PDB file of C-alpha atoms in Angstrom:
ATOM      1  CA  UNK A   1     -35.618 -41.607  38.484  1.00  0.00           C
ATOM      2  CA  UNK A   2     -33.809 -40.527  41.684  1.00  0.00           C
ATOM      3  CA  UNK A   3     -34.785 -39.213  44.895  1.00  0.00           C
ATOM      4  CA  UNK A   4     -34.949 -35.679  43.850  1.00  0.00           C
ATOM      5  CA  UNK A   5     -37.546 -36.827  41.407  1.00  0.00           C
ATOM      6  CA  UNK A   6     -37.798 -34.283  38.230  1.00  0.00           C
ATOM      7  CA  UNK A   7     -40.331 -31.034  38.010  1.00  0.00           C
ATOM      8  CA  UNK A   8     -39.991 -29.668  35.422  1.00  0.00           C
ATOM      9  CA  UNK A   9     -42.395 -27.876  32.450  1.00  0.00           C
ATOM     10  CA  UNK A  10     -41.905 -29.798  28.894  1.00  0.00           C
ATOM     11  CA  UNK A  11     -39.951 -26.411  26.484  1.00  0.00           C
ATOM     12  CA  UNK A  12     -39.632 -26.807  22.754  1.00  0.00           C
ATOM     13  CA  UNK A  13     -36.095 -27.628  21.438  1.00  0.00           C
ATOM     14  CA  UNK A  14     -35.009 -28.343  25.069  1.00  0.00           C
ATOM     15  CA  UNK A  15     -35.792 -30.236  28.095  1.00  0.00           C
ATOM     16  CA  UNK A  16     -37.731 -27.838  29.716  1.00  0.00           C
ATOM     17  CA  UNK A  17     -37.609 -25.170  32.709  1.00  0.00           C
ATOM     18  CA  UNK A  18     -37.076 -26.072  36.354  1.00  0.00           C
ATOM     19  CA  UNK A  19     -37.358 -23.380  39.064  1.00  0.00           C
ATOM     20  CA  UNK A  20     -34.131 -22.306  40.903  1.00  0.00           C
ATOM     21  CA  UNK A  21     -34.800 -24.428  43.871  1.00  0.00           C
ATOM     22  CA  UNK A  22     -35.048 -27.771  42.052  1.00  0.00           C
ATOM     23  CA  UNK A  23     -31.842 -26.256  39.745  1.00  0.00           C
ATOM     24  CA  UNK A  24     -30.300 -26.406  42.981  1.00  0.00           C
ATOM     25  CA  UNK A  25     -31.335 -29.356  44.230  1.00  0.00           C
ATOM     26  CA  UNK A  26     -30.499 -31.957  41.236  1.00  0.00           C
ATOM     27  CA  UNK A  27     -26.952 -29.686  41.745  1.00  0.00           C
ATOM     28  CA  UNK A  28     -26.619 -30.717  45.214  1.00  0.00           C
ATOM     29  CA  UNK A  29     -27.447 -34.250  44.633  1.00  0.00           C
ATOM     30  CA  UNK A  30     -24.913 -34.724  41.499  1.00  0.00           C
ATOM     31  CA  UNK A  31     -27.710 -34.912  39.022  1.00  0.00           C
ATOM     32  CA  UNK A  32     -26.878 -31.894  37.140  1.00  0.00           C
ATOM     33  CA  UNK A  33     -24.141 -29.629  35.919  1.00  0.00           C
ATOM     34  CA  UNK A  34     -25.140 -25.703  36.758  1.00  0.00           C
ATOM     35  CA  UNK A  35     -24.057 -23.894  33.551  1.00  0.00           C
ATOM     36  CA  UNK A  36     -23.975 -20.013  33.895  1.00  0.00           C
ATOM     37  CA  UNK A  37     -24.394 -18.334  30.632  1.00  0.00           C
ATOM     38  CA  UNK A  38     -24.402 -15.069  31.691  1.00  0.00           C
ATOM     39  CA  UNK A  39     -20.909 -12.909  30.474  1.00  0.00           C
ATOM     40  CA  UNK A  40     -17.836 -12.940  32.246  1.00  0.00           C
ATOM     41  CA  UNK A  41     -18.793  -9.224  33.272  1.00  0.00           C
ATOM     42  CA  UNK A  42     -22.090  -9.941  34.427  1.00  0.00           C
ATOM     43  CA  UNK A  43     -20.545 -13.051  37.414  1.00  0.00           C
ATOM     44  CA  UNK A  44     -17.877 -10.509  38.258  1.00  0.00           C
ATOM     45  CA  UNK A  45     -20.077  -7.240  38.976  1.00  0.00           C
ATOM     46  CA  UNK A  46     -23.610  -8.973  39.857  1.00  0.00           C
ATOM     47  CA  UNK A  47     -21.951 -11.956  41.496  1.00  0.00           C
ATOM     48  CA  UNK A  48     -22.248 -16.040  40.684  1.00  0.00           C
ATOM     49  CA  UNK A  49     -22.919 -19.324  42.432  1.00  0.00           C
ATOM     50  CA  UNK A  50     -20.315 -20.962  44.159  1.00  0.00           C
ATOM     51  CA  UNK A  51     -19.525 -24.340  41.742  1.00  0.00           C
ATOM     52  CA  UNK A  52     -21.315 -23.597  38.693  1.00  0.00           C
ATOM     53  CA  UNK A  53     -19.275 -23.504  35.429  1.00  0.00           C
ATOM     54  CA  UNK A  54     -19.093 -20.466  33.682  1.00  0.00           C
ATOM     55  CA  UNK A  55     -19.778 -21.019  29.970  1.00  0.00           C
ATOM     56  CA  UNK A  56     -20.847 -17.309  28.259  1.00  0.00           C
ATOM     57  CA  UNK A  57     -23.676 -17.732  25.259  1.00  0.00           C
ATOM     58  CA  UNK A  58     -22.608 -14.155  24.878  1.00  0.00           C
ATOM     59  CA  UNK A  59     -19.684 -11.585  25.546  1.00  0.00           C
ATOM     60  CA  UNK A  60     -19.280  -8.059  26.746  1.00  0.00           C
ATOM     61  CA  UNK A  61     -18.936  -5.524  25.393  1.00  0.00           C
ATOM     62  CA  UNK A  62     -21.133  -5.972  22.458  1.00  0.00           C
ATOM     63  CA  UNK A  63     -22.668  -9.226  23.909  1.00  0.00           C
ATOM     64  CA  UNK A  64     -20.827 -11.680  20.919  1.00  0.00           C
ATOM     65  CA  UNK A  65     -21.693 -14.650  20.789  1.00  0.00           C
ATOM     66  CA  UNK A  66     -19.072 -16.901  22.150  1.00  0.00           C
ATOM     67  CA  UNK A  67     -17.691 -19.393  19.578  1.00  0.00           C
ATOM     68  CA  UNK A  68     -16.437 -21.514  21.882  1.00  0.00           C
ATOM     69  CA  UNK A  69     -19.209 -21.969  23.600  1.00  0.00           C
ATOM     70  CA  UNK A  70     -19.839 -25.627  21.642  1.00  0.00           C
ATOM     71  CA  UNK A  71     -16.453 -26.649  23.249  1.00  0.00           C
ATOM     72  CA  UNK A  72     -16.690 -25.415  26.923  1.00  0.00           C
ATOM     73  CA  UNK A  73     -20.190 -26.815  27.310  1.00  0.00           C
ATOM     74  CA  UNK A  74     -19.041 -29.979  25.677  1.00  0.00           C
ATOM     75  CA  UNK A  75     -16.280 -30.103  28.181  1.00  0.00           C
ATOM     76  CA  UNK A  76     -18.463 -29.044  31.043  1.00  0.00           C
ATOM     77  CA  UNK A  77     -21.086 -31.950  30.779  1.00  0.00           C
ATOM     78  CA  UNK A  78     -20.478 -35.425  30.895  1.00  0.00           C
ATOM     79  CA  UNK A  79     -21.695 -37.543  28.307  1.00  0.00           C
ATOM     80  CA  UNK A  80     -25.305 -38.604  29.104  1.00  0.00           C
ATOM     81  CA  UNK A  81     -24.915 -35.619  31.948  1.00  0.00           C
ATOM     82  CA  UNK A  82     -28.073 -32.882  32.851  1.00  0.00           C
ATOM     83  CA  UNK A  83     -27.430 -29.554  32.822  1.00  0.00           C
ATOM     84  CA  UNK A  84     -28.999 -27.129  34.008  1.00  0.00           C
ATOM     85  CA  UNK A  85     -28.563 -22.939  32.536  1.00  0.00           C
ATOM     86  CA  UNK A  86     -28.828 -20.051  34.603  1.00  0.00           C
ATOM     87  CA  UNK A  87     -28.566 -16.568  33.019  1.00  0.00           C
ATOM     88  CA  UNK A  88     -30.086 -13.030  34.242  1.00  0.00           C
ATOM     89  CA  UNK A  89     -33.573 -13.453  33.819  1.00  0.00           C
ATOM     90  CA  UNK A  90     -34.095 -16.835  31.778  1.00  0.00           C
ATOM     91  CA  UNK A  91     -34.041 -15.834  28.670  1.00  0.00           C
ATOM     92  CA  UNK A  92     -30.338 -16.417  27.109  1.00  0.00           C
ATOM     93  CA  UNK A  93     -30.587 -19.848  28.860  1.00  0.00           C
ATOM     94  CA  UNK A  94     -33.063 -20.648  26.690  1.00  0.00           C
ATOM     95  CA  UNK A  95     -31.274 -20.001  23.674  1.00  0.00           C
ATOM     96  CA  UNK A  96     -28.106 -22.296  25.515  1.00  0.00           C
ATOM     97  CA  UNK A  97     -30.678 -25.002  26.433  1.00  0.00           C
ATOM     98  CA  UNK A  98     -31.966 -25.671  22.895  1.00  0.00           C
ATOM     99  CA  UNK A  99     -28.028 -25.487  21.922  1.00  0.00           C
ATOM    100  CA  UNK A 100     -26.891 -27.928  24.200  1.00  0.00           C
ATOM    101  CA  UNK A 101     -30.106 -30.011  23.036  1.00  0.00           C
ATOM    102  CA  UNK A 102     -28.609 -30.018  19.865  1.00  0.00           C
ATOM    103  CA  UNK A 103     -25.128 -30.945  21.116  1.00  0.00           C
ATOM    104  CA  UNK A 104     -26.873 -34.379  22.369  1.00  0.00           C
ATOM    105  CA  UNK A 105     -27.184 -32.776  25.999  1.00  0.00           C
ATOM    106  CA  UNK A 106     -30.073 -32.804  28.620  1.00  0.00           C
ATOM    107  CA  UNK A 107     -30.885 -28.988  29.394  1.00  0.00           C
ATOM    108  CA  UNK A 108     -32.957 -27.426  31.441  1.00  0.00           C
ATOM    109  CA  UNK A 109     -33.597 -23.690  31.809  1.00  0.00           C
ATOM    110  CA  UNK A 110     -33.177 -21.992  35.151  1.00  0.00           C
ATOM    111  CA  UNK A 111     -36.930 -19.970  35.464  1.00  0.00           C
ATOM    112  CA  UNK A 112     -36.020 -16.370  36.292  1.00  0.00           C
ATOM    113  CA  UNK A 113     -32.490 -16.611  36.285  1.00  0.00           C
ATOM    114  CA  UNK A 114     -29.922 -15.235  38.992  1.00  0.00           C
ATOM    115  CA  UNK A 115     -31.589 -11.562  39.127  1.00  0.00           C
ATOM    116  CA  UNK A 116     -35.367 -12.219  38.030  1.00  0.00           C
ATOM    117  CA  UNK A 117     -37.387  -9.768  36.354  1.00  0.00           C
ATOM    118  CA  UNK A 118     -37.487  -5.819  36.477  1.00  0.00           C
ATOM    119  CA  UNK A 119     -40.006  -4.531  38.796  1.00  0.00           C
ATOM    120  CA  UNK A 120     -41.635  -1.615  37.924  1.00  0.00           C
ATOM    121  CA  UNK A 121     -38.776   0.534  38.590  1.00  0.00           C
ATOM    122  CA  UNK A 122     -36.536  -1.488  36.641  1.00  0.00           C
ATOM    123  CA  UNK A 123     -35.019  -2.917  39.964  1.00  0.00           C
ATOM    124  CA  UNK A 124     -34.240  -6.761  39.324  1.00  0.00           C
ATOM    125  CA  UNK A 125     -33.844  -9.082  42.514  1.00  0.00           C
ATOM    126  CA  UNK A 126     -37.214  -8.029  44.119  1.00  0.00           C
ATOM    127  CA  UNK A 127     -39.293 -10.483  41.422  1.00  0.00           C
ATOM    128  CA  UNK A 128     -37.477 -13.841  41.578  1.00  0.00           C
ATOM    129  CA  UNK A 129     -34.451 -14.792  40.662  1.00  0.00           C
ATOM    130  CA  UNK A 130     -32.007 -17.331  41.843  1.00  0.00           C
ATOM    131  CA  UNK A 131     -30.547 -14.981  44.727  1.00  0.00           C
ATOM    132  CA  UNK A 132     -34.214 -13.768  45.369  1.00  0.00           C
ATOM    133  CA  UNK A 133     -34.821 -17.543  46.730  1.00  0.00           C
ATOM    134  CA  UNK A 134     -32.391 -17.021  48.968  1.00  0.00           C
ATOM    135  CA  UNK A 135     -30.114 -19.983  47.049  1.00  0.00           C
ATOM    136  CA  UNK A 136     -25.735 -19.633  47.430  1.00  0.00           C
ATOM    137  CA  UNK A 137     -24.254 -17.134  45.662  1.00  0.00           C
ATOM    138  CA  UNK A 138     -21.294 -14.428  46.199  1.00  0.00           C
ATOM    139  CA  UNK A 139     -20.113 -11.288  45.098  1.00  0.00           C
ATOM    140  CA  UNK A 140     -16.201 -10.508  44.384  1.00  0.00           C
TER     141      UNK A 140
END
């Protein structure tokens, strides 16, 4: 492998999950392509990560699938390419992980996504998450 050798935990119907920071770090290093999933409204209010490609799984309102997802993701990855999905919490990049498995693609999901769980005040941000970690992001 490379120097930022892989960690990673073995999923079914995908590559498996990686934790933000080693999302990050395969980013930094070229070694993967940082797919958000999350909808368009979701990177505009809650804010994204400088760099990563916004492909939605689903839309707002109504969260619709996206049928061109197949087609952005496609054109988003290089053949042979990694990439890794970030959504809210990890769950919808799960979903896009075993897609892009079946598109031929290596795909890892992002463990706790950009906000991270609820707490139990139904707060996200204070329980993981990719901005928890202190990782780039922004806010428009």
């Amino acid at each position: 492998m490379t120097a930022t050798e892989p960690r990673f935990s073995p999923a079914e119907g995908y590559a498996g999950d990686v934790t933000p920071q080693q999302a990050w770090q395969w980013v930094q290093a070229g070694e993967a392509v940082l797919i958000d999933v999350r909808s368009d409204a979701e990177r505009e209010w809650v804010g994204m990560v400088p760099g990563a490609v916004p492909v939605a799984w689903k839309q707002w309102p109504g969260m619709a699938m996206n049928a061109a997802f197949d087609a952005q993701l496609l054109a988003a990855v290089p053949p042979g390419g990694r990439a890794v999905m970030l959504c809210r919490s990890g769950v919808r990049s799960i979903a896009a992980a075993r897609r892009a498995t079946e598109l031929g693609i290596e795909a890892f999901n992002i463990l706790e996504g950009f906000e991270g769980d609820a707490d139990a005040d139904g707060h996200r941000g204070r329980r993981g998450g990719w901005r928890f970690h202190g990782l780039p992001w922004r806010q428009n």
